[in-house]
Structures are given as C-alpha cells and as structure tokens.
Amino acid sequence: MNEQNTAPILEVRELSIQFGGLRAVDGLNMRVKKGQLYGLIGPNGAGKTTVFNMLTGVYKPTSGGIFLDGVSITGKSPVEINKSGIARTFQNIRLFKAMSVLDNVKVGMQNQTKYTTIEGILRLPRYFKEEKQMTEKAIELLKVFELDGEQAALAANLPYGKQRKLEIARALATNPKLLLLDEPAAGMNPNETAELMETIRFVREKFDMTILLIEHDMKLVVGICEELTVLNFGQELAQGETSAVLNDPKVITAYLGD
Amino acid sequence: MRKQTKNNLITFIGTAVVFFGLAALSQAGQLNNKINGMLVLIGIYVILAVSLNLTVGVLGELSLGHAGFWCIGAYVSGTVSLILQNSPNVAVPDWLRFTAALIAGGIAAAVFGVLIGIPVLRLRGDYLAIVTLGFGEIMKSLANNIYLVMDNNGLHFGFTQAPELAENSEGAKELLRGPIGMSAPQDTNIWIVTVVLLICLAVLMMFIDSKSGRACMAVRDNYIAAQSVGINVTKFRLMAFTISAAIAGIAGGLYSHSISLLAAKTFDYNKSILILVFVVLGGLGSLRGSIIATIILYALPELFREVGQYRMLIYAIVLIGMMIFNNAPFFIQLRERIGASAPVQRIKGMFKRDKKTAGGAE
C-alpha cells in the first residue's frame, strides 16, 4: 500500500451521524483509490447503507468530512453530489417503473444534454441532434448489460436480475467517477451472481471506473473486492486487503458470534 | 417511427379531425342547437383535462384547484379584453385584442402557478392537493367580490362593493360587477377553440416527449432515484405545474369570451373535481384518454337531459363502467385480443411498409 503515491478518489474522514440517541455511524475513515474495487461489508444493521446515504447526500452527516478528488462534498444535496461525479444504485431497486428501459437510461444522461425546455417544445435542431446522440449512447450502454433487446419494455416488467442491471446502467449513464453499488447481488441465484461479478469487472475495465460496493454475498466480495472495510454497530472493525480482513478473528466473531 | 411519436400523431390528427369535423358540421347547420351549444364547452374542457393531466398524470401530483387557474385566466383575459374595448384612445383590431387577452390569461395563471409552486413543490406528500384545494376556493371568492369600473378618469377598483366615482365621471362602464360577474365580448367560436386546443395539445406532447417530460416522469416514479441521477426535482416539478396552470388560464380566456355573463361561482370545487374525473377515468398520463373521456363524460349527461331525474344515475353508471373498462383484467385481455385480431392486424399491415422505410430513426 503506497498511499503516498496514489491520491484517493474518495476520502472519508471521521464520518459520524446521529439519529436521536443512536450513533448509526461513528468516526468512519476510508480511502478509496482510483480504479479500485472497494467493499464495505458488515452484519445487518451495521450502518453500511447509512454510509452510502451520507456519501450521496440523502443524509447530512453530523460530523466528519467526505472528499471526492480532494474536494469536500460534505452536506451537499444529492443532485450536486451526482454532478460532482458519484452515482449509485439502491438496495431495494428504485427504477422509474412506468418508463421504458431506454428512457430510464436516458434520464440518467440528462446532465450531459444542453437543449432547453423551450427548444424541446419547439423541436429545434438541437433537440433532434442531442436526442439522437442520447439514444445511441443509451443503446450502447444497454448492450453492455445485454438489455438492448428489451429497450422498449417497461422497467417494471423486467425480471429481477435485469432490473438490477438496468439500475447499474442508469447510474453509469450519469457519467460518474465513482460508482456506489448497494447490495448488487441481493436476491440473485449463484449463476446470476457469477454473471454479475463478470459485469462489474467489465464495467471497471471498460469505463475505467472506481467502484465501492456493499455486499453480503461473500463469494462476490472475495471474488472481486481488492480492499475492504468492515463495519459493526456503526464502527470500523477492520480495514485492509480482502484476504487479510476476512481472516481477522474480530471479523469472524462479528459475523458468526463467539 | 418511434412508438411514442406515432401515438402522439394519431392522437393529434384524430383530435383535429373530430373537432374540425364538428366545427364544419356546425357551420353548415347540420347539428342541432343543443350540440352546437356544447361544442365550445367540450373543447374548453378538453384543454383543461389535458393540462391537468400534466400535473396529475405526468408529474404525479394531485391538484384539486385546477378551476382556480381557469378562473384567473377567465377573469384576467376578460378584463383585458373589456379594458381594450372600452378605452376611447386605444384602437386595436378584434383579433389582436382577443389574442392579447388569451395570452394575458395564460400568463396570469402561470404567475399564480409559480407563486403556489415555489413553496409547495419543495415538499413531498399531499401538500399540493391541500394548497390547491384552498387556492381554488380563494380565487373563486376573490373573483366574486371584485368590482371594476371604467370612466373618463380611468379605472376604479372596488372590493366587496362598487367603487365611488368622482363628480366629473362620465361614460362610466362597469367591467366587473362582483357576484353578478362580467360580460366579455363574444369572440370564442368552435374554430378558435379547436385551433387553441391543438396548439396546447402539441405543446404538451412536445414537453412530455422531451428530456423535461422524462424528468417529470422520473420524479413521479421515484423521487429519490431521480435526485440520485442528478435531476433538479423542484425545477422540473415547478415547470410542469406552471405549464399546466398557464394552459388552464388560456382555457379560461376562451371561456370568458364564450358566455354572455361570467359569474365567479362557476369556478367552484365541483369543477376542479369534474376535470379531475375526466383525467383519472381517461387514464393518468394519457392525453388521448383524457380527450376521449372528456368528450364522453361531458356530452353524456347533456344528451340524457330527456330522462330527467335519472340523468345523474346514468352518469354514475357510466363512470363505474369506464373504471371497470380501464382496469378489469377481462377488458384488458379483450382489448389485447382486439388489437391482435385479424382485421386490426390487416389494417396495421397496410402501414407496415412505411414503417420499414421510415424506421431506423430510432
């Protein structure tokens, strides 16, 4: 670990949040380097999703700082944080269900278009040009996830595994620097999980992406994560390279009990 | 051609054919008086229904005060028309005065849309329904109490009572007369209503089928996910709500220029609900559905006036029938079967070829 050489793309310093009397996350420190596949694991209720919600601005941290590429994004709104380059998926899938698969991805691309609402209503040339570009790019992205055959289908009508993939595609459509995946393998069978691992690896290569993920499926964690942070009751239990962390007696105790 | 573009075209052309056809028949004297009298109103209600569909169907926010925006549009545009008509030193041709009045009505309603939207659309939940409910009633009561008199000294404004005029007042003309209402010039006819309707319909279709419309639907389907992909939720909600209000204001302008005596009590809560019923039964988010539902649901009770007291009973049965037709599995299957049946497929086959040549665009 030559931390001096590679500046982290995401740095979390002493991050804490308190809900009433409950300190859901307490003094978390984390450094995710560019291009890394980083895992955030821990037993149920450890505060993993809360960390994601703070990273994406859904919750405002009580104290501590979040830095993306060295710039503080602490306490910014979800929209601003997405603009500065973080995209995410959700533990309970949140697609735009009554919209088509293609439109779901195009909504994600909105931040890269320039035409105004007036230009859209009057159907000026820029509308056609940018809509065409968007559609082409969206179809390309759907092909990566093998969803291009279903682009006209409603998102709600996709099978579960494909909904998860579509959510990742939509997040990538916003052109992020850092992708947060909240339990991408939840509810998937072993075959689907294996396929998902391939997809995540492929996404990292193709889009040169840094990925931070929450996962319970240990096979997936061991298979793709290079570094881990283990949370327990809101506190950091262990941190470091995957194999070392998973053999740490503290971690084993937290998962399996004494 | 894209499916949505094709759907929009069918709706647009269908509406144009139906309304221009009715207008032509009416002009040729082929329609009886009752239908003649209804045509303009049906057109106005269609405009109101499609505009409300933008708020309720596309944006997914419940608005119970659409009649309030309609009221603002009607009063503002009627007043503008009366002032321009009665000013001795302003000479504008009638068409220009009417156009200006319609635009003024739309702008006024849009301004109120923004004023309501800025505080309320920041919140999630049913606040918009509560606020618009109150807003509609407030607008009705305000309009019911406004007096406006014009004489050689200019405009005189009174609230709850007619303004007192100066001694040298000459040629006083009451423009707004509180509960009695106003009498704007009768400029609206079915041709104008049809043209305005088609323009409004086109604007709505273009809006919905653009990134702004997609953003609104994304917010409707999942608020948190929409924010997470960088959509400025409040901005797009405000935009859609304002457009919806502006179009209702324009419908108000058409309305105030279509009846001889406009009274504020027309714009009560029941009217907002009536429009909402058209939208909900026509299908949320479907402009075509709103248009068809409005025509059927507005025309039926009028046509059934002969049966007297059973009129509203029939209306209720039609409402229930439409609800079942929209949602019952049997009818959904039936519609799909009709769509897949031989004659329909043959008709579709006739258009197949140009689909191939014109396709590929998307």
mmCIF file of C-alpha atoms in Angstrom, chain B residues 104-230:
data_model
loop_
_atom_site.group_PDB
_atom_site.id
_atom_site.type_symbol
_atom_site.label_atom_id
_atom_site.label_comp_id
_atom_site.label_asym_id
_atom_site.label_seq_id
_atom_site.Cartn_x
_atom_site.Cartn_y
_atom_site.Cartn_z
ATOM 1 C CA ALA B 104 -52.675 37.633 -20.653
ATOM 2 C CA GLY B 105 -54.957 34.995 -19.122
ATOM 3 C CA GLY B 106 -52.332 32.324 -19.610
ATOM 4 C CA ILE B 107 -49.549 34.451 -18.158
ATOM 5 C CA ALA B 108 -51.622 35.457 -15.126
ATOM 6 C CA ALA B 109 -52.450 31.834 -14.351
ATOM 7 C CA ALA B 110 -48.789 30.871 -14.837
ATOM 8 C CA VAL B 111 -47.706 33.555 -12.360
ATOM 9 C CA PHE B 112 -50.036 32.103 -9.745
ATOM 10 C CA GLY B 113 -48.777 28.633 -10.627
ATOM 11 C CA VAL B 114 -45.220 29.754 -9.835
ATOM 12 C CA LEU B 115 -46.325 31.515 -6.625
ATOM 13 C CA ILE B 116 -48.019 28.370 -5.350
ATOM 14 C CA GLY B 117 -45.409 26.017 -6.727
ATOM 15 C CA ILE B 118 -42.306 27.632 -5.211
ATOM 16 C CA PRO B 119 -43.206 26.914 -1.601
ATOM 17 C CA VAL B 120 -45.370 23.816 -2.076
ATOM 18 C CA LEU B 121 -43.456 21.806 -4.670
ATOM 19 C CA ARG B 122 -40.377 21.740 -2.463
ATOM 20 C CA LEU B 123 -42.277 19.430 -0.156
ATOM 21 C CA ARG B 124 -43.102 15.798 -0.708
ATOM 22 C CA GLY B 125 -46.522 14.441 0.070
ATOM 23 C CA ASP B 126 -50.054 15.627 -0.385
ATOM 24 C CA TYR B 127 -49.387 19.286 0.299
ATOM 25 C CA LEU B 128 -50.114 20.357 -3.251
ATOM 26 C CA ALA B 129 -53.595 18.831 -3.046
ATOM 27 C CA ILE B 130 -54.334 20.700 0.182
ATOM 28 C CA VAL B 131 -52.955 24.026 -1.016
ATOM 29 C CA THR B 132 -54.610 23.911 -4.439
ATOM 30 C CA LEU B 133 -57.902 22.983 -2.808
ATOM 31 C CA GLY B 134 -57.749 26.167 -0.747
ATOM 32 C CA PHE B 135 -56.363 28.172 -3.646
ATOM 33 C CA GLY B 136 -59.312 27.319 -5.902
ATOM 34 C CA GLU B 137 -61.809 28.478 -3.300
ATOM 35 C CA ILE B 138 -59.847 31.657 -2.567
ATOM 36 C CA MET B 139 -59.735 32.580 -6.239
ATOM 37 C CA LYS B 140 -63.466 31.990 -6.585
ATOM 38 C CA SER B 141 -64.222 34.175 -3.564
ATOM 39 C CA LEU B 142 -61.857 36.923 -4.720
ATOM 40 C CA ALA B 143 -63.400 36.994 -8.170
ATOM 41 C CA ASN B 144 -66.824 37.055 -6.591
ATOM 42 C CA ASN B 145 -66.029 40.297 -4.764
ATOM 43 C CA ILE B 146 -64.133 42.350 -7.309
ATOM 44 C CA TYR B 147 -65.702 45.445 -8.818
ATOM 45 C CA LEU B 148 -64.067 47.346 -11.631
ATOM 46 C CA VAL B 149 -65.494 50.491 -13.203
ATOM 47 C CA MET B 150 -64.019 52.433 -16.064
ATOM 48 C CA ASP B 151 -64.843 56.057 -16.804
ATOM 49 C CA ASN B 152 -63.151 59.079 -18.322
ATOM 50 C CA ASN B 153 -60.836 59.261 -15.295
ATOM 51 C CA GLY B 154 -59.548 55.726 -15.762
ATOM 52 C CA LEU B 155 -60.104 52.512 -13.848
ATOM 53 C CA HIS B 156 -61.722 52.351 -10.411
ATOM 54 C CA PHE B 157 -61.338 49.300 -8.310
ATOM 55 C CA GLY B 158 -63.595 48.158 -5.504
ATOM 56 C CA PHE B 159 -63.572 45.194 -3.199
ATOM 57 C CA THR B 160 -66.886 43.790 -1.905
ATOM 58 C CA GLN B 161 -68.658 46.972 -3.083
ATOM 59 C CA ALA B 162 -68.727 49.117 -6.188
ATOM 60 C CA PRO B 163 -66.163 51.940 -6.166
ATOM 61 C CA GLU B 164 -67.376 55.513 -5.701
ATOM 62 C CA LEU B 165 -66.900 57.625 -8.746
ATOM 63 C CA ALA B 166 -65.687 61.211 -8.866
ATOM 64 C CA GLU B 167 -68.146 64.030 -9.589
ATOM 65 C CA ASN B 168 -66.880 64.663 -13.087
ATOM 66 C CA SER B 169 -67.246 60.996 -14.008
ATOM 67 C CA GLU B 170 -68.567 60.453 -17.487
ATOM 68 C CA GLY B 171 -69.288 57.383 -19.539
ATOM 69 C CA ALA B 172 -68.842 55.055 -16.588
ATOM 70 C CA LYS B 173 -68.914 51.408 -17.564
ATOM 71 C CA GLU B 174 -68.952 48.560 -15.104
ATOM 72 C CA LEU B 175 -66.496 45.905 -16.226
ATOM 73 C CA LEU B 176 -66.559 43.602 -13.217
ATOM 74 C CA ARG B 177 -69.662 43.522 -11.079
ATOM 75 C CA GLY B 178 -68.872 41.315 -8.120
ATOM 76 C CA PRO B 179 -71.197 38.340 -7.854
ATOM 77 C CA ILE B 180 -73.083 39.359 -10.989
ATOM 78 C CA GLY B 181 -69.932 38.801 -12.974
ATOM 79 C CA MET B 182 -68.689 40.197 -16.253
ATOM 80 C CA SER B 183 -69.697 40.252 -19.868
ATOM 81 C CA ALA B 184 -66.665 39.991 -22.100
ATOM 82 C CA PRO B 185 -67.088 40.299 -25.869
ATOM 83 C CA GLN B 186 -68.227 37.084 -27.518
ATOM 84 C CA ASP B 187 -65.198 36.212 -29.601
ATOM 85 C CA THR B 188 -64.874 32.491 -28.988
ATOM 86 C CA ASN B 189 -66.211 30.075 -31.540
ATOM 87 C CA ILE B 190 -65.584 26.405 -32.190
ATOM 88 C CA TRP B 191 -62.921 27.104 -34.835
ATOM 89 C CA ILE B 192 -60.844 29.194 -32.458
ATOM 90 C CA VAL B 193 -61.292 26.684 -29.655
ATOM 91 C CA THR B 194 -60.138 23.897 -31.953
ATOM 92 C CA VAL B 195 -57.030 25.776 -33.032
ATOM 93 C CA VAL B 196 -56.110 26.704 -29.447
ATOM 94 C CA LEU B 197 -56.802 23.143 -28.328
ATOM 95 C CA LEU B 198 -54.482 21.733 -30.984
ATOM 96 C CA ILE B 199 -51.721 24.196 -30.099
ATOM 97 C CA CYS B 200 -51.991 23.333 -26.390
ATOM 98 C CA LEU B 201 -52.058 19.626 -27.196
ATOM 99 C CA ALA B 202 -48.937 19.945 -29.350
ATOM 100 C CA VAL B 203 -47.089 21.876 -26.644
ATOM 101 C CA LEU B 204 -47.975 19.236 -24.050
ATOM 102 C CA MET B 205 -46.942 16.377 -26.314
ATOM 103 C CA MET B 206 -43.616 18.012 -27.156
ATOM 104 C CA PHE B 207 -42.984 18.765 -23.494
ATOM 105 C CA ILE B 208 -43.750 15.237 -22.342
ATOM 106 C CA ASP B 209 -41.662 13.684 -25.129
ATOM 107 C CA SER B 210 -38.506 15.617 -24.267
ATOM 108 C CA LYS B 211 -35.946 15.423 -21.518
ATOM 109 C CA SER B 212 -38.083 17.707 -19.341
ATOM 110 C CA GLY B 213 -41.078 15.395 -19.592
ATOM 111 C CA ARG B 214 -38.889 12.396 -18.878
ATOM 112 C CA ALA B 215 -37.518 14.174 -15.835
ATOM 113 C CA CYS B 216 -41.055 14.799 -14.546
ATOM 114 C CA MET B 217 -41.998 11.160 -15.010
ATOM 115 C CA ALA B 218 -38.788 10.076 -13.305
ATOM 116 C CA VAL B 219 -39.687 12.233 -10.300
ATOM 117 C CA ARG B 220 -43.167 10.736 -10.305
ATOM 118 C CA ASP B 221 -41.890 7.156 -10.432
ATOM 119 C CA ASN B 222 -39.137 7.528 -7.864
ATOM 120 C CA TYR B 223 -38.254 10.768 -6.154
ATOM 121 C CA ILE B 224 -35.020 9.597 -4.512
ATOM 122 C CA ALA B 225 -33.712 7.829 -7.599
ATOM 123 C CA ALA B 226 -34.446 10.920 -9.708
ATOM 124 C CA GLN B 227 -32.315 13.012 -7.364
ATOM 125 C CA SER B 228 -29.585 10.385 -7.394
ATOM 126 C CA VAL B 229 -29.197 10.706 -11.171
ATOM 127 C CA GLY B 230 -28.878 14.466 -10.838
#
